[in-house]
Short mmCIF file of C-alpha atoms in Angstrom, two decimals:
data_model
loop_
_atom_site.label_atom_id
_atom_site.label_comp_id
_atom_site.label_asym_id
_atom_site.label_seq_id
_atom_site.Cartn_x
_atom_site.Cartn_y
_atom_site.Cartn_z
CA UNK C 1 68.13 82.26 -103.47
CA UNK C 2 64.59 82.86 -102.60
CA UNK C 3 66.31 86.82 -101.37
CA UNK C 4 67.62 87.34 -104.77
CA UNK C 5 64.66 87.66 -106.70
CA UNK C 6 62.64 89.97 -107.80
CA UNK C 7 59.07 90.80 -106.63
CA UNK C 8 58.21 90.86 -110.55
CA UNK C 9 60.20 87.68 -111.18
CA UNK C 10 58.22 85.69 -108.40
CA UNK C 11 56.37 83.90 -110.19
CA UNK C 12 58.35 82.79 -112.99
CA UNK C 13 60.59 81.78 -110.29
CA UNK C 14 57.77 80.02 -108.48
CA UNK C 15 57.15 78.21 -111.75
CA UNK C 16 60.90 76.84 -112.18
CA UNK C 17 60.58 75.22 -109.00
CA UNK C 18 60.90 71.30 -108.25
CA UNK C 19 57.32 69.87 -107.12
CA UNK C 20 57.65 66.02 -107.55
CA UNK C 21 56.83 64.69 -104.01
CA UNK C 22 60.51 64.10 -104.30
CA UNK C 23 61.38 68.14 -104.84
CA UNK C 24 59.43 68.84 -101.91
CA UNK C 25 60.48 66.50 -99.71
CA UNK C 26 64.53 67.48 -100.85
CA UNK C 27 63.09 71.05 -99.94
CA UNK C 28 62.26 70.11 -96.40
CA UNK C 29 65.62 68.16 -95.78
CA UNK C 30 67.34 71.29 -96.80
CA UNK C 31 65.77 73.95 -94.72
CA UNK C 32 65.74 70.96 -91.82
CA UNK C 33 69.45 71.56 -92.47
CA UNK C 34 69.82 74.87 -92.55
CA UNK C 35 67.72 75.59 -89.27
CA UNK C 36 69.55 72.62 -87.53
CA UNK C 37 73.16 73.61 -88.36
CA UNK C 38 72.53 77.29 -87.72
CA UNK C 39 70.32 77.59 -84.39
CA UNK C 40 71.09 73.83 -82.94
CA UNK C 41 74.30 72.51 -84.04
CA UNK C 42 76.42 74.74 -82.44
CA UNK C 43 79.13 74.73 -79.15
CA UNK C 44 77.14 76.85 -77.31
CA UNK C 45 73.84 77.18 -78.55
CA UNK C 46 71.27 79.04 -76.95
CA UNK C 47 67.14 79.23 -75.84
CA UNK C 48 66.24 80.83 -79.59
CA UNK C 49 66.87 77.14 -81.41
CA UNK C 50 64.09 75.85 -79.85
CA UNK C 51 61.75 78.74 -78.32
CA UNK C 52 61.53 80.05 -82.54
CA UNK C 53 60.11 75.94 -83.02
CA UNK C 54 57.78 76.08 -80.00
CA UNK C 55 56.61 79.94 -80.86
CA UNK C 56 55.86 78.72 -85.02
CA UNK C 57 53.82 75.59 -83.62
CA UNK C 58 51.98 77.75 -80.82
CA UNK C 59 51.18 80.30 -84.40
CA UNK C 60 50.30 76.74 -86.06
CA UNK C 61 47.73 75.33 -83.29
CA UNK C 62 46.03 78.75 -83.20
CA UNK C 63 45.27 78.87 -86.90
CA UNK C 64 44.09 75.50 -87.06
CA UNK C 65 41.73 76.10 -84.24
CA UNK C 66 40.58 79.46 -85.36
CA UNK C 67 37.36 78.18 -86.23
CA UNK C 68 37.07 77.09 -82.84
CA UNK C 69 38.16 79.96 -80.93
CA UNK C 70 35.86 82.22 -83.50
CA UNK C 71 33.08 81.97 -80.81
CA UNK C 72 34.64 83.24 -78.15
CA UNK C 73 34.75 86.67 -79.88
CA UNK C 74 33.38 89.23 -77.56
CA UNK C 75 31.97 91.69 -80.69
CA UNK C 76 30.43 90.07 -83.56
CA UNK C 77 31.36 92.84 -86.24
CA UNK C 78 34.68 94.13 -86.46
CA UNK Q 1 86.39 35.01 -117.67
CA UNK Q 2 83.40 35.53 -120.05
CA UNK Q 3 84.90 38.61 -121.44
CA UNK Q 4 88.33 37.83 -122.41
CA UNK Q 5 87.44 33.75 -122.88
CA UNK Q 6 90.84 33.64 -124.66
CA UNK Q 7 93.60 34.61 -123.00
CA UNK Q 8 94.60 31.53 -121.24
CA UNK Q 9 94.84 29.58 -124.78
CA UNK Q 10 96.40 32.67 -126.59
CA UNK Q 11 98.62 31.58 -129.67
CA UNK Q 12 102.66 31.74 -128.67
CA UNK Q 13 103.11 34.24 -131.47
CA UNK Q 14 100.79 36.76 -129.87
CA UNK Q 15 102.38 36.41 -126.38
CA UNK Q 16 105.68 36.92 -128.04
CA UNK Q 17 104.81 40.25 -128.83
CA UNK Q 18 106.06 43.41 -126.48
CA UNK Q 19 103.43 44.05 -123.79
CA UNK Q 20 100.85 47.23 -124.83
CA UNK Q 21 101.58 50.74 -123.84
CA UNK Q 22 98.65 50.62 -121.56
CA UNK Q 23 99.53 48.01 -118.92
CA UNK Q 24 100.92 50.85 -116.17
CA UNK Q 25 99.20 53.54 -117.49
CA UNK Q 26 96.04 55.01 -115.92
CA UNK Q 27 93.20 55.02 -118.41
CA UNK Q 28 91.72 58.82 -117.09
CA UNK Q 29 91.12 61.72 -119.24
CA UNK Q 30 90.56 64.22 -116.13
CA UNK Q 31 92.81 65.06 -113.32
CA UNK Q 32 92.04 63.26 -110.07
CA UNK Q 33 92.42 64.57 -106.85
CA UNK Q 34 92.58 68.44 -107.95
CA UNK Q 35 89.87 70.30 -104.98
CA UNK Q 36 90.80 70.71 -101.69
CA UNK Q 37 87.46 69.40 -100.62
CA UNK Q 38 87.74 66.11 -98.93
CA UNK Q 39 85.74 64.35 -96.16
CA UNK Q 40 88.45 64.59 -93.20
CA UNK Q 41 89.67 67.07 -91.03
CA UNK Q 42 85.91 67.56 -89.99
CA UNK Q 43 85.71 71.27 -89.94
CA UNK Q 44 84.46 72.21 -86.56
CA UNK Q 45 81.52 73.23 -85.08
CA UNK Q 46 80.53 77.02 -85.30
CA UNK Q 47 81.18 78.53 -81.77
CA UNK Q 48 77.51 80.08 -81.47
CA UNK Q 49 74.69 79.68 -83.49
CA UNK Q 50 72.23 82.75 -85.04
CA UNK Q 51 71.46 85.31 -83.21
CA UNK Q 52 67.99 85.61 -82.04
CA UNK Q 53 66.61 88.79 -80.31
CA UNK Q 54 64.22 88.05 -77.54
CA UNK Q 55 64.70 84.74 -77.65
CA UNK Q 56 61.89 84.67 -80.82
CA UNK Q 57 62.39 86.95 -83.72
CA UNK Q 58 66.05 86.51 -85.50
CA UNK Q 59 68.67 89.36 -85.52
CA UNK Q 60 68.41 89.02 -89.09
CA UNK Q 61 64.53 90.18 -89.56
CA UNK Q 62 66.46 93.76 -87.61
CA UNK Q 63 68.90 93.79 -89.88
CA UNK Q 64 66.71 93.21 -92.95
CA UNK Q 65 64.95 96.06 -92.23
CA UNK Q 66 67.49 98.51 -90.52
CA UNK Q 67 68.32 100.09 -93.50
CA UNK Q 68 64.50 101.38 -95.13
CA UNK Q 69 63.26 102.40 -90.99
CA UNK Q 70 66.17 102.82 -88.37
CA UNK Q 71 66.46 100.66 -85.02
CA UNK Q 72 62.41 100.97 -83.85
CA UNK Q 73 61.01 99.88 -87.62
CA UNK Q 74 60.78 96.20 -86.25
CA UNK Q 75 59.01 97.33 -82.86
CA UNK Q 76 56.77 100.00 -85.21
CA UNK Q 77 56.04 96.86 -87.11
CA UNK Q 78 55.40 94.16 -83.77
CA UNK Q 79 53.30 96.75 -82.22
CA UNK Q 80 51.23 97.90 -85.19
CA UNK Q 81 50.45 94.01 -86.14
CA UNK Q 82 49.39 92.89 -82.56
CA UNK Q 83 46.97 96.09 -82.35
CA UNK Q 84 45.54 94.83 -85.58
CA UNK Q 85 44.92 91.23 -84.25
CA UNK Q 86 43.69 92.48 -81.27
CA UNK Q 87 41.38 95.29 -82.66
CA UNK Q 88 39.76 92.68 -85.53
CA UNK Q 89 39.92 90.08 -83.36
CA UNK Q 90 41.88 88.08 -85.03
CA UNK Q 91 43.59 87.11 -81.97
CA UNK Q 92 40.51 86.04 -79.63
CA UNK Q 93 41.15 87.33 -75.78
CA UNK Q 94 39.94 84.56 -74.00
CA UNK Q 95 40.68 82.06 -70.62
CA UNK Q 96 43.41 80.71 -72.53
CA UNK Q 97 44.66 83.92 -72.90
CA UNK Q 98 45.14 84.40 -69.10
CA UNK Q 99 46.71 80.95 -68.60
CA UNK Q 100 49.39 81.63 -71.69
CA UNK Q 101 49.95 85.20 -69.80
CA UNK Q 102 50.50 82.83 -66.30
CA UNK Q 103 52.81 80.19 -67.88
CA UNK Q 104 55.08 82.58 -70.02
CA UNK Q 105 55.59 84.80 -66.67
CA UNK Q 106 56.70 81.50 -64.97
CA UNK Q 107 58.80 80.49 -67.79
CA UNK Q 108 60.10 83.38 -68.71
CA UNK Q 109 61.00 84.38 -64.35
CA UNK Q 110 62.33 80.74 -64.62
CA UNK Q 111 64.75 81.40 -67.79
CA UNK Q 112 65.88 84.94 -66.18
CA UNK Q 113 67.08 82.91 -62.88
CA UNK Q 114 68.15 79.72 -63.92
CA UNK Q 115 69.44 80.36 -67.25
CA UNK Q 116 73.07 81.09 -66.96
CA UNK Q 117 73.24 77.96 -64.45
CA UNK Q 118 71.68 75.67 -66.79
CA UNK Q 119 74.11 77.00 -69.30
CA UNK Q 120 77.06 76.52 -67.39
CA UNK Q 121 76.28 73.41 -66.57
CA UNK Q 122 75.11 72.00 -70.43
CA UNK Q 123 79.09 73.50 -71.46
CA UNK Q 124 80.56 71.76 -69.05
CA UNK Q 125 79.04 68.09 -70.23
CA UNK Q 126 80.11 69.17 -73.17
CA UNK Q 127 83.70 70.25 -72.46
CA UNK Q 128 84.23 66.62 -70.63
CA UNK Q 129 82.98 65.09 -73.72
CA UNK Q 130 85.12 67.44 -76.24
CA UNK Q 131 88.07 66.75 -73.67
CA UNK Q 132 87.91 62.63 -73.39
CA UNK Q 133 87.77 62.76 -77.09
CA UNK Q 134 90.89 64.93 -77.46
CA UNK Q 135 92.62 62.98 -74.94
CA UNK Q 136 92.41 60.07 -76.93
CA UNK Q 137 93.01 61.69 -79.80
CA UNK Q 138 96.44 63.25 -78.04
CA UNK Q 139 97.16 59.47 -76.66
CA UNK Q 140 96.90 57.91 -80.40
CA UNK Q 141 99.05 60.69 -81.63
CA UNK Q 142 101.65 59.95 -78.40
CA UNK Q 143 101.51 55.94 -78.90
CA UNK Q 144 102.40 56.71 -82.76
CA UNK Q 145 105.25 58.93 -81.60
CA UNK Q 146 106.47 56.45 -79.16
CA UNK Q 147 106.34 53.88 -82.18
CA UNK Q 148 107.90 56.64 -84.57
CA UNK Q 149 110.70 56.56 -82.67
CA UNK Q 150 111.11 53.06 -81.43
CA UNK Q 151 111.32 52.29 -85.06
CA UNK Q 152 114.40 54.86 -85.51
CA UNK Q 153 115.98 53.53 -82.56
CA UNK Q 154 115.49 49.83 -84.21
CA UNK Q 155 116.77 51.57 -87.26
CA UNK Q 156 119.81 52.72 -85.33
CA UNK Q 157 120.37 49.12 -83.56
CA UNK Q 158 120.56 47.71 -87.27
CA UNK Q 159 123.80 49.79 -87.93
CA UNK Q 160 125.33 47.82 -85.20
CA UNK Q 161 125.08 44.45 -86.53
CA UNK Q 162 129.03 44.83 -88.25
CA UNK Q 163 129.92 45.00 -84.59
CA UNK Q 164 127.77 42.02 -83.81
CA UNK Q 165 129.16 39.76 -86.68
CA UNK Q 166 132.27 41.01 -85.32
CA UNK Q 167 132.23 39.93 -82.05
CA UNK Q 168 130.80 36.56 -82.95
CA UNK Q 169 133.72 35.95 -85.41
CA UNK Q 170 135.92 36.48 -82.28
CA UNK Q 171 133.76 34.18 -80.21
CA UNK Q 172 134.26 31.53 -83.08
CA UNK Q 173 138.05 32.33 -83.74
CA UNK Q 174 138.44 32.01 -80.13
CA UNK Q 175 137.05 28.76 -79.73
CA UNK Q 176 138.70 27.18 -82.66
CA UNK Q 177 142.00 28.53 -80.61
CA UNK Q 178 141.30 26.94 -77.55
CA UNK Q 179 140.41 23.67 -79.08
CA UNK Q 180 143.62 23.75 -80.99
CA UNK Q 181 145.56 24.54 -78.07
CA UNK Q 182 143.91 21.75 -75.83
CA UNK Q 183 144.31 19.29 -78.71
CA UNK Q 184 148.31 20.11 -78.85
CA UNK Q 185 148.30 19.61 -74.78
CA UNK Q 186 147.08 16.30 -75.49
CA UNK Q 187 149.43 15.41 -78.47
CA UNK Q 188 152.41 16.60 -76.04
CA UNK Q 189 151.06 14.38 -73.31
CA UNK Q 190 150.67 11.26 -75.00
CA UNK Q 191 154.73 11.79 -76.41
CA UNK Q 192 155.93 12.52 -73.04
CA UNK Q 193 154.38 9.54 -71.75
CA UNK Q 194 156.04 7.22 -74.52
CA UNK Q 195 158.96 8.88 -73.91
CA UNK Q 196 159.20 8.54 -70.06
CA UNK Q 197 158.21 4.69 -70.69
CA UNK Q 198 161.02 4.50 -73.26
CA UNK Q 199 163.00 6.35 -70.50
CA UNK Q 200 162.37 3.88 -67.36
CA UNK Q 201 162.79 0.97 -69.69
CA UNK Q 202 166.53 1.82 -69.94
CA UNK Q 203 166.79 3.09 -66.94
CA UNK Q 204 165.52 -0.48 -65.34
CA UNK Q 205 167.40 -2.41 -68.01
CA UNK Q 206 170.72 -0.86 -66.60
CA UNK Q 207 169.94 -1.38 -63.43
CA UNK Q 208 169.38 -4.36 -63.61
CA UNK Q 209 172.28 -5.11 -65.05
CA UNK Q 210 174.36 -2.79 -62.28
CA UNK Q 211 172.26 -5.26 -59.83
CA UNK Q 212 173.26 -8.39 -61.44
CA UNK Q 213 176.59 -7.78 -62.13
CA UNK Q 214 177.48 -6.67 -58.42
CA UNK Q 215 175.98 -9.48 -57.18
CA UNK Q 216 177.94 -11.86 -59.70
CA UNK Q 217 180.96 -9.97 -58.65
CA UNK Q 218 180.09 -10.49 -54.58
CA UNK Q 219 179.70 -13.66 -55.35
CA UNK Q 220 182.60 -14.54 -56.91
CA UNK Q 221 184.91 -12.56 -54.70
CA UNK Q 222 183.38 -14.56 -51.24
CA UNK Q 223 183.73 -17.57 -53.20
CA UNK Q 224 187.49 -17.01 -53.78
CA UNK Q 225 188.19 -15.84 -50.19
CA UNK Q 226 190.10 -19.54 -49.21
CA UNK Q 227 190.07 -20.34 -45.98
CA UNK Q 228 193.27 -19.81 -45.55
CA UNK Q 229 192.85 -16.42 -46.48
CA UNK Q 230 190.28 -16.09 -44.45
CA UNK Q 231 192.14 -16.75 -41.39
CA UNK Q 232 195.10 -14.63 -42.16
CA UNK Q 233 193.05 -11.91 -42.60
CA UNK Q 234 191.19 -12.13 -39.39
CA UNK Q 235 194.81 -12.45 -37.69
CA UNK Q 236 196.24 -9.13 -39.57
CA UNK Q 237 192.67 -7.02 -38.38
CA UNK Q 238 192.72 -8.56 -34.76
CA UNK Q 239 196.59 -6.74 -35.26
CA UNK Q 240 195.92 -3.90 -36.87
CA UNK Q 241 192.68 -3.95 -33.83
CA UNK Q 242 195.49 -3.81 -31.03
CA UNK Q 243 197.50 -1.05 -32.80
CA UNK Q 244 194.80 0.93 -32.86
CA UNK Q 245 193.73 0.55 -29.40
CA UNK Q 246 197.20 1.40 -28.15
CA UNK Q 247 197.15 4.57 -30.32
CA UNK Q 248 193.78 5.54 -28.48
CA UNK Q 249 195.28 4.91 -25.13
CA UNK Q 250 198.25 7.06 -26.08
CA UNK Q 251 195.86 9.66 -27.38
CA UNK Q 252 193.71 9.78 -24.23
#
């Protein structure tokens, strides 16, 4: 899918894409599935189902509070 | 009803007519029932899910880039970026840093010691669950069995039932028998009877007659005894008396 195509192709392939409210939302729902039945719905699954969840909204919370943290910088030019 | 408002008042000539070809015939054009896909078996669950190395980063991201830079290309990679949020500060070192770098060594000191426990323990919930459902899947499959073969045995029983008419014809037949037989006990009774009655009537009747006819004959003989006969023979026994008694003498 997304694997298959080319880095000169991504944007036609960008432009194909389904963005009703309803494409995006069918687009969640899938990779929803696809995380769920391969990390989570398994016989034995294991800490990386939910520790890769927790890690992505730790990443999340620290870019939306960037602006925040931004003061606590200890040099002011980089 | 609204779409065929005629049917029920049809003429008799067009209900005369053969039935159409299609009545039994499936109206379908494609075949039905050709994929193997279908909703039941459920296929069952994968027995782990994805890999995921250090509990963060899946095996896949390795693999993905295995080929272009070797086994260390990911580390290369995680080391490289985290210098580069560090060094431009993208990634602010701060108090919060120090109490994420205190929680994750008590979580991850936690995970190391308790992990495989926890584990254990989660499977084995789950193996009593997967093994009540099993057992009642095994106990529906037994009860059918059980029934399967009940049924064969009923099956079996139903052979029997010449024997069973059988046996009840000989019941009948036998009963009819016996009722014959008692019925001919009573038709014999009842003849003997009128034929012992019959018998005793004759039987009384003759003696009767033996009885009156002695009697008539007794009678007639002491009436012609005469006197005078009477004393001559009272003379001749009171003789014949004396003879006797002299015999006895001699004889003694």
């Amino acid at each position: 899918m997304l694997m298959d195509v080319k880095l000169g192709q991504l944007g036609s392939w960008l432009a194909m894409r389904d963005f009703t409210p309803g494409g995006i939302l069918g687009a969640i729902r899938r990779g929803y599935d696809r995380y769920y039945n391969k990390y989570i719905n398994v016989r034995k699954g294991g800490l990386g189902g939910i520790s890769m969840v927790l890690a992505g909204y730790i990443v999340l919370s620290y870019a939306w509070s960037y602006s925040h943290v931004k003061h606590d910088r200890r040099r002011k030019y980089h | 009803r609204a779409l065929c408002p005629l049917v029920p008042s049809a003429p008799a000539a067009l209900r005369a007519l053969p039935p159409p070809v299609a009545v039994g015939v499936l109206h379908t054009t494609r075949p039905l029932h050709t994929t193997q896909q279908s909703l039941a078996p459920v296929p069952p669950l994968p027995e782990k899910g994805g890999e995921v190395r250090h509990g963060l980063i899946p095996e896949e991201f390795f693999q993905f880039l295995y080929p272009k830079t070797g086994v260390t290309g990911p580390y290369m990679l995680g080391t490289g970026l985290l210098l580069y949020l560090l060094s431009k500060e993208i990634y602010v070192v701060n108090h919060e840093t120090a109490a994420a770098a205190c929680i994750l060594t008590v979580i991850i000191y936690g995970i190391k010691k308790f992990g495989a426990d926890v584990a254990a323990f989660a499977d084995k919930l789950n193996e009593e669950k997967v093994a009540s459902a099993l057992a009642m899947k095994n106990e529906a499959i037994q009860t059918l069995q059980t029934a399967i073969e009940e049924e064969k045995k009923e099956q079996w029983r139903v052979e029997g039932r010449s024997y069973l008419f059988d046996a009840k014809r000989n019941n009948i037949a036998m009963l009819l028998e016996t009722n014959y037989r008692e019925r001919l006990l009573m038709v014999y009774n009842e003849v003997k009877k009128r034929l012992d009655y019959q018998v005793a009537m004759q039987n009384l009747k003759r003696q009767k007659e033996q009885d009156h006819m002695i009697q008539w004959v007794e009678k007639n003989v002491v009436q012609s005894i005469t006197p005078q006969q009477q004393k001559e023979s009272i003379a001749k026994c009171i003789l014949d008396l004396k003879a006797l008694s002299k015999s006895a003498h001699a004889a003694v």
